[in-house]
Amino acid sequence: MARYSRRSKKGNGHNQQDRWLITYADLITLLLIFFVVMYSVSHVDTAKYQVLTDSLQLTFQSDNSILDGGKGITGTAGKNTSNGGSTSTSNQAGNEGGKDTQSGATTLTNREEAFRKQESELANLMSVIEKYVKTNNLGNQVVVADKPQGISITLSDQFLFDEGQANLKSRSLATLAQLSSLFQSIDTTVSIEGHTDNLPIVNASRYQDNWELSGARALSVLRYFIDTKGLDKSKFQYAGYGDTRPSADNSTATGRQKNRRVEIIVLRQLQE
């Protein structure tokens, strides 16, 4: 019995020493599984990856971005299903702009094209008028400026009218004729606005106050374009503002002279 007991104890000790093999085998198995998974992940379906990439680019670069208040990535923009089973945002047809996934070229919407065309026309108009003013030494009588509302052409009242009157002077007709020829090719609205200083009318005038005088002067310029030059009346508007919109200080003679003016504004009708 004693001999049997000693053999049994020795065998149990040998088994305890070999238990590290079980742990080693488990570690090798886990490493094998890990490398199999890494190998499978490393092989990406190139076609499906390209579809996903194009979809994300269209979503974030299109005009329908959620940052601009559009549908964006909410999924309500147009979709189609590719051959690989993935979904991608489709290019907008017709008027809609986007990115052509085949050529990579960026297309413009009709509104963007119209805006660029308008800005080109206004820039060309301003350049031609500035050249005309410089060539004819009219810098003290005609001022051209690019304002947020459009191209402003400011004409001094001394250049256009006699004091307290609204009949056009003959010397101003050549300049107005030049402007009328330019307005024929502009597809936008032209606003004619009359302004005065803050001094009341005291001479024998047919106009009771500055409101009437400023309106009559703007109307005289409008009539020249429509009646004399035959321009489309639907492209014009006019207003008289009296002394309510001064461009200079009415407390000085120089400032009052600047305030007595007619502004012809070729309006921007498309905003970016």
XYZ file of C-alpha atoms in Angstrom:
272
model
C 0.000 0.000 0.000
C 2.827 2.332 0.817
C 4.521 1.679 -2.515
C 1.263 2.326 -4.418
C 0.726 5.592 -2.640
C 4.200 6.847 -3.478
C 3.751 6.008 -7.181
C 0.422 7.798 -7.277
C 1.863 10.955 -5.763
C 4.765 10.938 -8.230
C 2.428 10.603 -11.197
C 0.292 13.521 -10.043
C 3.380 15.718 -9.802
C 4.348 14.918 -13.364
C 0.883 15.924 -14.589
C 1.093 19.265 -12.767
C 4.377 20.102 -14.490
C 2.864 19.556 -18.003
C -0.130 21.919 -17.564
C 1.797 24.817 -19.234
C 1.380 22.985 -22.545
C -2.360 23.619 -22.384
C -1.839 27.357 -21.931
C 0.729 27.437 -24.750
C -1.632 25.602 -27.089
C -4.451 28.059 -26.310
C -2.123 31.016 -27.027
C -1.041 29.549 -30.382
C -4.692 28.968 -31.339
C -5.651 32.558 -30.457
C -2.698 33.920 -32.452
C -3.738 31.843 -35.445
C -7.311 33.138 -35.259
C -6.027 36.737 -34.904
C -3.853 36.505 -38.017
C -6.654 34.867 -40.021
C -8.973 37.779 -39.122
C -6.299 40.374 -39.960
C -5.692 38.694 -43.309
C -9.384 38.706 -44.198
C -9.803 42.385 -43.213
C -6.778 43.433 -45.254
C -8.469 42.341 -48.500
C -10.915 45.193 -49.355
C -13.419 44.965 -52.182
C -12.020 47.752 -54.375
C -15.243 48.230 -56.335
C -17.395 48.582 -53.231
C -14.860 50.894 -51.610
C -14.894 53.199 -54.667
C -18.702 53.323 -54.629
C -18.661 54.292 -50.955
C -15.995 56.963 -51.549
C -17.931 58.524 -54.448
C -21.129 58.533 -52.411
C -19.511 60.394 -49.527
C -17.900 62.929 -51.868
C -21.208 63.649 -53.586
C -22.981 64.041 -50.270
C -20.550 66.558 -48.800
C -19.784 68.494 -52.004
C -23.276 68.862 -53.456
C -25.432 72.019 -53.196
C -27.787 70.053 -50.972
C -25.377 70.091 -48.037
C -26.918 70.021 -44.589
C -24.637 72.960 -43.707
C -26.536 75.062 -46.262
C -29.901 74.036 -44.918
C -30.376 71.220 -47.418
C -31.163 67.547 -46.921
C -27.486 66.620 -46.979
C -26.650 63.285 -45.464
C -30.114 62.707 -44.041
C -30.813 60.333 -46.899
C -33.649 62.250 -48.554
C -31.535 63.261 -51.546
C -31.782 61.070 -54.643
C -30.230 57.607 -54.347
C -29.635 54.606 -56.577
C -28.251 51.128 -55.964
C -24.985 50.103 -57.554
C -24.154 46.657 -58.924
C -22.198 45.861 -55.788
C -25.246 46.300 -53.566
C -24.125 49.596 -51.991
C -26.201 52.774 -52.213
C -24.834 56.095 -53.451
C -26.228 59.575 -53.932
C -27.059 60.140 -57.590
C -26.062 63.175 -59.616
C -28.862 65.692 -59.984
C -30.081 65.868 -63.578
C -30.779 68.914 -65.699
C -30.454 72.118 -63.683
C -28.849 70.626 -60.591
C -25.084 70.918 -60.170
C -22.746 68.332 -58.685
C -19.573 66.393 -59.233
C -19.294 64.071 -62.197
C -17.819 60.878 -60.742
C -16.497 59.722 -64.116
C -14.786 62.871 -65.383
C -14.295 64.624 -62.034
C -15.524 67.918 -63.543
C -17.645 70.254 -61.443
C -20.820 71.447 -63.178
C -22.697 74.682 -62.431
C -26.373 75.182 -61.803
C -28.337 77.491 -64.093
C -28.473 80.062 -61.303
C -24.695 79.991 -60.865
C -24.165 80.393 -64.594
C -26.610 83.313 -64.692
C -24.871 84.951 -61.728
C -21.448 84.683 -63.373
C -22.825 86.032 -66.634
C -24.423 88.979 -64.821
C -21.227 89.809 -62.933
C -19.253 89.687 -66.176
C -21.719 92.069 -67.846
C -21.635 94.489 -64.922
C -17.838 94.479 -64.798
C -17.667 95.159 -68.523
C -20.266 97.941 -68.204
C -18.319 99.634 -65.432
C -15.070 99.400 -67.412
C -16.620 100.983 -70.525
C -18.223 103.853 -68.570
C -15.027 104.581 -66.639
C -13.113 104.758 -69.911
C -15.739 107.082 -71.399
C -15.639 109.384 -68.365
C -11.850 109.551 -68.457
C -11.684 110.149 -72.217
C -14.223 112.999 -72.041
C -12.858 114.551 -68.832
C -16.128 114.105 -66.949
C -14.568 113.062 -63.644
C -16.105 116.022 -61.791
C -19.585 115.409 -63.209
C -19.936 111.631 -63.479
C -18.834 109.119 -60.830
C -18.975 105.357 -61.348
C -18.866 102.922 -58.422
C -19.470 99.236 -57.790
C -21.927 99.009 -54.885
C -23.604 95.981 -53.293
C -26.893 96.750 -55.069
C -25.241 97.218 -58.457
C -23.169 99.538 -60.654
C -23.904 103.141 -59.634
C -23.527 106.008 -62.113
C -23.884 109.328 -60.295
C -24.464 112.477 -62.367
C -24.197 115.949 -60.874
C -27.281 118.179 -61.058
C -25.131 120.942 -62.599
C -24.291 118.570 -65.438
C -27.929 117.620 -66.042
C -30.147 120.573 -65.049
C -30.386 124.269 -64.406
C -30.993 125.345 -60.818
C -34.421 124.323 -59.552
C -35.359 122.798 -62.932
C -35.840 119.262 -64.270
C -35.318 119.808 -67.996
C -32.175 118.102 -69.294
C -29.329 120.301 -70.517
C -28.218 119.712 -74.079
C -24.607 119.049 -73.006
C -25.699 116.012 -70.979
C -27.459 114.283 -73.877
C -24.303 112.784 -75.394
C -23.450 111.066 -72.118
C -27.016 109.815 -71.638
C -26.998 108.533 -75.222
C -23.806 106.599 -74.496
C -25.415 105.061 -71.422
C -28.566 104.138 -73.331
C -26.522 102.202 -75.899
C -24.925 100.223 -73.063
C -28.243 99.523 -71.328
C -29.629 97.821 -74.440
C -27.427 94.788 -73.877
C -27.952 94.551 -70.108
C -30.628 92.080 -69.026
C -31.414 93.605 -65.646
C -33.329 96.483 -64.059
C -32.027 100.054 -64.159
C -33.111 102.242 -61.238
C -33.048 106.037 -61.682
C -33.054 107.937 -58.375
C -33.265 111.695 -57.867
C -31.706 113.427 -54.817
C -31.473 117.010 -53.549
C -29.861 118.893 -50.667
C -31.839 119.982 -47.597
C -32.370 123.627 -48.634
C -36.000 124.445 -49.429
C -36.954 125.721 -52.864
C -37.303 129.524 -52.614
C -37.181 130.695 -56.248
C -40.043 130.790 -58.700
C -40.147 127.087 -59.477
C -42.940 124.862 -60.659
C -42.025 122.365 -57.930
C -43.345 122.865 -54.426
C -40.561 121.076 -52.587
C -37.508 118.855 -52.927
C -39.633 115.726 -53.146
C -41.270 116.900 -56.343
C -38.030 118.252 -57.778
C -36.063 115.050 -57.173
C -38.843 112.906 -58.619
C -39.216 115.140 -61.688
C -35.479 115.027 -62.378
C -35.371 111.225 -62.177
C -38.405 111.071 -64.456
C -36.737 113.343 -67.035
C -33.794 110.939 -67.316
C -36.178 107.991 -67.518
C -38.194 109.676 -70.276
C -35.046 110.249 -72.285
C -34.166 106.556 -72.211
C -37.707 105.370 -72.975
C -39.225 108.045 -75.212
C -36.156 109.382 -77.003
C -34.003 106.249 -77.216
C -36.811 103.696 -77.278
C -35.467 101.401 -74.560
C -37.689 98.756 -73.005
C -39.679 100.461 -70.260
C -40.069 97.194 -68.345
C -36.346 97.360 -67.491
C -36.585 100.737 -65.743
C -37.832 102.183 -62.472
C -37.471 105.614 -60.904
C -37.878 107.344 -57.552
C -37.410 110.753 -55.941
C -35.885 110.789 -52.472
C -35.563 114.530 -51.874
C -32.966 115.175 -49.167
C -33.592 111.926 -47.252
C -30.532 110.063 -48.555
C -27.589 112.474 -48.521
C -24.191 111.265 -49.660
C -22.326 114.167 -48.013
C -22.700 116.745 -45.229
C -25.499 119.221 -45.944
C -23.944 121.802 -43.625
C -21.358 122.806 -46.257
C -21.738 124.124 -49.798
C -19.509 121.350 -51.136
C -21.557 118.698 -49.379
C -24.841 120.109 -50.635
C -23.502 120.127 -54.176
C -22.649 116.414 -53.911
C -26.144 115.688 -52.596
C -27.850 117.285 -55.603
C -27.547 114.386 -58.001
C -29.223 111.692 -60.066
C -28.052 108.134 -59.512
C -28.512 105.543 -62.229
C -28.050 102.089 -60.698
C -27.796 98.964 -62.820
C -29.136 96.549 -60.237
C -27.782 93.141 -59.293
C -30.796 90.852 -59.444
C -29.019 87.592 -58.687
C -27.238 86.939 -55.405
C -24.542 84.279 -54.854
